[in-house]
PDB file of C-alpha atoms in Angstrom:
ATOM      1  CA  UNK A   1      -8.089 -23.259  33.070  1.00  0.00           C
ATOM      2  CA  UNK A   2      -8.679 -24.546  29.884  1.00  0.00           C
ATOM      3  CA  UNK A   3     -11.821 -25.268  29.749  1.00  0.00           C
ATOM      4  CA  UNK A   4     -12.475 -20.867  30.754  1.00  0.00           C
ATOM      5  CA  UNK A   5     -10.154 -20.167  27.567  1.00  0.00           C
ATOM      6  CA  UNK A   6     -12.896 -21.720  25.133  1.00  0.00           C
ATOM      7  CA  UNK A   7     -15.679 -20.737  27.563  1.00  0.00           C
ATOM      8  CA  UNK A   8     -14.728 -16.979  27.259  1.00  0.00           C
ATOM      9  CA  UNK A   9     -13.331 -17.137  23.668  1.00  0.00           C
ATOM     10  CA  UNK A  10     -17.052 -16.702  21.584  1.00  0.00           C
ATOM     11  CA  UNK A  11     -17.051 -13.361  23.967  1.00  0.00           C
ATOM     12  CA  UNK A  12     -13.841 -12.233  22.615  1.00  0.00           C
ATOM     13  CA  UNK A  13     -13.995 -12.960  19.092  1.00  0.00           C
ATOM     14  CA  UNK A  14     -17.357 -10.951  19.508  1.00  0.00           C
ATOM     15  CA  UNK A  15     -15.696  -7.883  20.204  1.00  0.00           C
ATOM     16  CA  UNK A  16     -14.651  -7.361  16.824  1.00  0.00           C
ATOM     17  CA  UNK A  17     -17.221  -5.281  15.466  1.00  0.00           C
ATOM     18  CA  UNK A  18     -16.759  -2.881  17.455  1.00  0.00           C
ATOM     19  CA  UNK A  19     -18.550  -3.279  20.980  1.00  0.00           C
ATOM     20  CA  UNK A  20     -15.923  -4.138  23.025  1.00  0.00           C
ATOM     21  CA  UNK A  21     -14.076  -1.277  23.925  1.00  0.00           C
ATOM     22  CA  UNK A  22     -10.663  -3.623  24.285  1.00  0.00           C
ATOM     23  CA  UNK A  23      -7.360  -2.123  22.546  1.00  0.00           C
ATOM     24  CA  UNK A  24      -7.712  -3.894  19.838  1.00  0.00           C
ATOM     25  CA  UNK A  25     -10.661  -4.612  17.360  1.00  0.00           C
ATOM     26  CA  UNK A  26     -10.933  -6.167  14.090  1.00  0.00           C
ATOM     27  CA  UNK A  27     -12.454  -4.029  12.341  1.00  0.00           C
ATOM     28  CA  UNK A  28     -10.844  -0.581  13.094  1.00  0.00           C
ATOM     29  CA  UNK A  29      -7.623  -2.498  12.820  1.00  0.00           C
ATOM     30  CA  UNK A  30      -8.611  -3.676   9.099  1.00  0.00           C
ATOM     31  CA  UNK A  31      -9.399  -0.091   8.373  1.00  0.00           C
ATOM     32  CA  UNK A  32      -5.877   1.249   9.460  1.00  0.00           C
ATOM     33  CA  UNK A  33      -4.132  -1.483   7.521  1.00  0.00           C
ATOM     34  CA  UNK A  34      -5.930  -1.719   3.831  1.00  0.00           C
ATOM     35  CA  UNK A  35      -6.994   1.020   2.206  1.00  0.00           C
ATOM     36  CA  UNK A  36     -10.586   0.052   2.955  1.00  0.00           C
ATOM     37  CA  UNK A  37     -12.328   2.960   4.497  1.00  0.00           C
ATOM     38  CA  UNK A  38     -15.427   1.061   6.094  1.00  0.00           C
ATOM     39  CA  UNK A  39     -16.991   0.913   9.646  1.00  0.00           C
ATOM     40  CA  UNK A  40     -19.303  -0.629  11.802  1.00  0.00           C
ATOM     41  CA  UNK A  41     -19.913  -4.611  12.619  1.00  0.00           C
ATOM     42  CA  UNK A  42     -17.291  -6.598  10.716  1.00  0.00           C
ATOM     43  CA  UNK A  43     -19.813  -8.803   9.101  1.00  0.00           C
ATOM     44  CA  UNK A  44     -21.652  -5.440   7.303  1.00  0.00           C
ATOM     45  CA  UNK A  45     -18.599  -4.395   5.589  1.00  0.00           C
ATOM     46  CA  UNK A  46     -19.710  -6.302   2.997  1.00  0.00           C
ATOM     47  CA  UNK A  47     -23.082  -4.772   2.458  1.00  0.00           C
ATOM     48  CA  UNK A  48     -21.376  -1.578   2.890  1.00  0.00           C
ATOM     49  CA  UNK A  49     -18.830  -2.341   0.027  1.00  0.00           C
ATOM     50  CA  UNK A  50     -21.436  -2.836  -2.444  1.00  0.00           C
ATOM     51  CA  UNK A  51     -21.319  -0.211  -5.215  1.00  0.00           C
ATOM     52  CA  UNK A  52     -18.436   1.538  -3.227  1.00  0.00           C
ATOM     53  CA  UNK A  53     -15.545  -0.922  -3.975  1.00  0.00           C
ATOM     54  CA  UNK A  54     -14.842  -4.258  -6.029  1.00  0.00           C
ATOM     55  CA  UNK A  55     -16.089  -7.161  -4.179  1.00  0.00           C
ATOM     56  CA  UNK A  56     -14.340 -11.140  -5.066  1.00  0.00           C
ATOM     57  CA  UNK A  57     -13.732 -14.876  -4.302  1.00  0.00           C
ATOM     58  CA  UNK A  58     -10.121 -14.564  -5.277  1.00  0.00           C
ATOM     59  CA  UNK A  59      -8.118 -13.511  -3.275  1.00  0.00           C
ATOM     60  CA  UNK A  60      -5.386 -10.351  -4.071  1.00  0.00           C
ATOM     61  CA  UNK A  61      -2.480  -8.538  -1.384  1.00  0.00           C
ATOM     62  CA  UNK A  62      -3.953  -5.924   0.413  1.00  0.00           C
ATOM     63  CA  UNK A  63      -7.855  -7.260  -0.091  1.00  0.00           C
ATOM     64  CA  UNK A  64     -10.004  -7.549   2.978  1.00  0.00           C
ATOM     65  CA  UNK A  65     -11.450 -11.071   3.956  1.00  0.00           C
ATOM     66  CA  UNK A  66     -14.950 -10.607   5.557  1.00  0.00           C
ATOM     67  CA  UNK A  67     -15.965 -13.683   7.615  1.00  0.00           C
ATOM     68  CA  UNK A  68     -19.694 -13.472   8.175  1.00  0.00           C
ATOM     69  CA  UNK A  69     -21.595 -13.322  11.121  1.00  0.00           C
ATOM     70  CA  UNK A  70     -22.096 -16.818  13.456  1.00  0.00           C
ATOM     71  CA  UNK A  71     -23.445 -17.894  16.662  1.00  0.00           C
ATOM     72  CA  UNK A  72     -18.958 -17.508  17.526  1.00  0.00           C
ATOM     73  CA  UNK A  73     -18.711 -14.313  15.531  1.00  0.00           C
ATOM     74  CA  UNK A  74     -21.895 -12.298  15.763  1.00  0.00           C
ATOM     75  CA  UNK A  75     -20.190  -9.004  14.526  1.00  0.00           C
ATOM     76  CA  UNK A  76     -18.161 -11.041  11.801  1.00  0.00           C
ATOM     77  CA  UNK A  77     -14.369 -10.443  11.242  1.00  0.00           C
ATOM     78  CA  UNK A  78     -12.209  -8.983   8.838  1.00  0.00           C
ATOM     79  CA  UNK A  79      -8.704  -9.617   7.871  1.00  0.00           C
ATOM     80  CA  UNK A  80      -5.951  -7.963   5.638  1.00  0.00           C
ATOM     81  CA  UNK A  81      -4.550 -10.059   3.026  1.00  0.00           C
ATOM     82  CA  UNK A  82      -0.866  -9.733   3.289  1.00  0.00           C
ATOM     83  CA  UNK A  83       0.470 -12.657   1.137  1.00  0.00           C
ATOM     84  CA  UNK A  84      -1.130 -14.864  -1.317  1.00  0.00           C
ATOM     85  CA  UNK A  85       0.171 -18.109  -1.165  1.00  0.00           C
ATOM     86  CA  UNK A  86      -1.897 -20.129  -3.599  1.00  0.00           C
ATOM     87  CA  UNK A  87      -5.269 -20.258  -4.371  1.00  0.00           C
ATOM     88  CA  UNK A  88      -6.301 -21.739  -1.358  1.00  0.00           C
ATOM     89  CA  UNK A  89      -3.552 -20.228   1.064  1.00  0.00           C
ATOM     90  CA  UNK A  90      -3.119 -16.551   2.336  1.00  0.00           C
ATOM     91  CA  UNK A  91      -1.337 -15.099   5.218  1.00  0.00           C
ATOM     92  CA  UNK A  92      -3.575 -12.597   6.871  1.00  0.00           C
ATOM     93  CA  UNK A  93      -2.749  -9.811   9.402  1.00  0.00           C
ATOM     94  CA  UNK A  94      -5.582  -9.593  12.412  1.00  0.00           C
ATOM     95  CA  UNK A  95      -7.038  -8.065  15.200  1.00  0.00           C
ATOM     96  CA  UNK A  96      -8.421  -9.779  18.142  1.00  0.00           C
ATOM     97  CA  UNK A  97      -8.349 -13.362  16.652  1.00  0.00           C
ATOM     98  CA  UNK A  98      -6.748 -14.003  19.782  1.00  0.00           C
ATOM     99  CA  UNK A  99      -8.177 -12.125  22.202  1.00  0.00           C
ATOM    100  CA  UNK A 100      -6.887  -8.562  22.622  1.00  0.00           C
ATOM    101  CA  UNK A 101      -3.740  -9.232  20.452  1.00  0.00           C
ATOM    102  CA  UNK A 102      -2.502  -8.413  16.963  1.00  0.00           C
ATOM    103  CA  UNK A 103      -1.569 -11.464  14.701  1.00  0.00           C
ATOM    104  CA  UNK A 104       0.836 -11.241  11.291  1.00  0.00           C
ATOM    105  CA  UNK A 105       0.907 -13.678   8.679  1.00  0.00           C
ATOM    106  CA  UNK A 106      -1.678 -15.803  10.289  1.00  0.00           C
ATOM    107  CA  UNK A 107      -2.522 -18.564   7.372  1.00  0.00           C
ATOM    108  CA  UNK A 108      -5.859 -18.909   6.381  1.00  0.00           C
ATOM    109  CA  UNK A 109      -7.336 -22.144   4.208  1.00  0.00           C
ATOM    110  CA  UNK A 110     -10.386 -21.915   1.742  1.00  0.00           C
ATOM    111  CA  UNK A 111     -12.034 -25.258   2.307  1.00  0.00           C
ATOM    112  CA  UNK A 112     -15.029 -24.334   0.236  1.00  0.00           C
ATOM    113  CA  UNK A 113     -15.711 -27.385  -2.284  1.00  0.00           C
ATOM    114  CA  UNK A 114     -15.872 -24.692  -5.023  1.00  0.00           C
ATOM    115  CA  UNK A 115     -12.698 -22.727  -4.019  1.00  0.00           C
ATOM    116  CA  UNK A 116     -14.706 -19.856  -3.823  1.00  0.00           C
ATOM    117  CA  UNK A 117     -13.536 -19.057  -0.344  1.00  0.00           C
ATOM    118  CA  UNK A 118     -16.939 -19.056   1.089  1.00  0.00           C
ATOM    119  CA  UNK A 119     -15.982 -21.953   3.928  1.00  0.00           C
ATOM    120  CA  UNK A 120     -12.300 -21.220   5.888  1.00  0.00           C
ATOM    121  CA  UNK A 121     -10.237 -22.299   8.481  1.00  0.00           C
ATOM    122  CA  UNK A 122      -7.931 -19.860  10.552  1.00  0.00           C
ATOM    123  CA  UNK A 123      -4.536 -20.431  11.944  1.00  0.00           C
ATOM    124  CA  UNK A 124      -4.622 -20.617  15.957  1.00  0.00           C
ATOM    125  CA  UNK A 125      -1.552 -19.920  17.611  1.00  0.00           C
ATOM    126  CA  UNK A 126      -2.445 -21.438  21.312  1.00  0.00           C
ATOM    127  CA  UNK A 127      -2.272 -25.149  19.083  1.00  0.00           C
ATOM    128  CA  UNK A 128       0.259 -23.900  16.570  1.00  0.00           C
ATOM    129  CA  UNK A 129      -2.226 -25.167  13.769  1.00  0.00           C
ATOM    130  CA  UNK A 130      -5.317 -24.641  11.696  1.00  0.00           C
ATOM    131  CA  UNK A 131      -8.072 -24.765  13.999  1.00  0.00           C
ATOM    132  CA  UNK A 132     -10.860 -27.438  13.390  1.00  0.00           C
ATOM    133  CA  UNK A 133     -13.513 -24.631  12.982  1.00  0.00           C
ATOM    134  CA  UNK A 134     -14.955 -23.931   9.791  1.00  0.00           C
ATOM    135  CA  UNK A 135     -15.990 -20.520   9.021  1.00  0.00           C
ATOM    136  CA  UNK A 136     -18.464 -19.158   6.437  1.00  0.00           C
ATOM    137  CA  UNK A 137     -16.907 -15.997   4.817  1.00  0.00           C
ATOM    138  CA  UNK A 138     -18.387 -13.381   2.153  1.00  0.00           C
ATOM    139  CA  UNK A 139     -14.770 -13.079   0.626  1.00  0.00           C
ATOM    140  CA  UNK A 140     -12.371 -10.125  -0.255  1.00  0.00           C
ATOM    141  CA  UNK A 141     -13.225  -6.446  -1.134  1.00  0.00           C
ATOM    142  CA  UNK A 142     -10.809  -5.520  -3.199  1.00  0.00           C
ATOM    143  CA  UNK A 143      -9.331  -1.935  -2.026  1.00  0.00           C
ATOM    144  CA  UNK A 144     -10.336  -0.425  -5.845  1.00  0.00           C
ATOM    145  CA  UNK A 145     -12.859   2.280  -5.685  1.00  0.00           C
ATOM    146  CA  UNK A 146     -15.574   2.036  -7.902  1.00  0.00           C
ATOM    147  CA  UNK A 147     -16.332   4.657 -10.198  1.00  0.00           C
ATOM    148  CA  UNK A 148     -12.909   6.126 -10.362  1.00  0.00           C
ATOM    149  CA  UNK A 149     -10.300   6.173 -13.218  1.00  0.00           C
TER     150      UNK A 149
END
């Protein structure tokens, strides 16, 4: 049984761009929950946030996380900062990690040599522990709108 889980995992954690039509996505999740108005593939978001909102490697409550696209995550993933822990710690709220489920205060660790958080690793609740994989990630846009005052 096991060895299905990680078999049909990579097609799960697909889905979170947006072509899966499961109950729950990443990406329309992270738009309900921030105040980050952006669609499409999780991955593009941050593209799509250039010139429209403040894009950074630190961390800030409320920020997006965009992981970017990989041979696992083709459509990326976001996450919604909910708790800054230190600069190398967050708890994140996210869609579809696990497969069709919601997950709160999920840690996630920047192990990026340059604590930029470029490289992470994700909480996994089926081993209660940080997974082994290490994913590249973009970083946080910042819910700030650019251009306004």
């Amino acid at each position: 049984m096991k060895r299905y889980v990680y078999l049909l995992l990579p097609l799960f954690l697909a889905a979170c761009g947006g072509g899966w039509n499961g109950s729950v996505q990443c990406a329309p999740y992270a738009r309900e929950h921030s105040a980050i108005n952006l669609r499409g593939a999780a991955a593009s978001w941050w593209g799509q946030a250039r010139g429209q909102y403040t894009r950074s490697s630190t961390p800030h409550q409320g920020d997006v996380l965009v992981f970017r696209s990989t041979r696992r995550l083709p459509s990326g993933h976001v996450s919604v900062v909910r708790q800054v822990q230190n600069s190398r710690l967050v708890l994140v709220d996210h869609a579809n990690w696990e497969p069709g489920r919601v997950t709160r205060k999920a840690p996630v660790e920047d192990v990026s040599p340059a604590n930029d958080w470029s490289r992470v690793r994700v909480w996994w609740s089926p081993i209660h522990g940080m997974g082994k994989t290490v994913y590249p990630a973009y970083g946080f846009i910042e819910p700030i709108v650019l251009g306004s005052t």
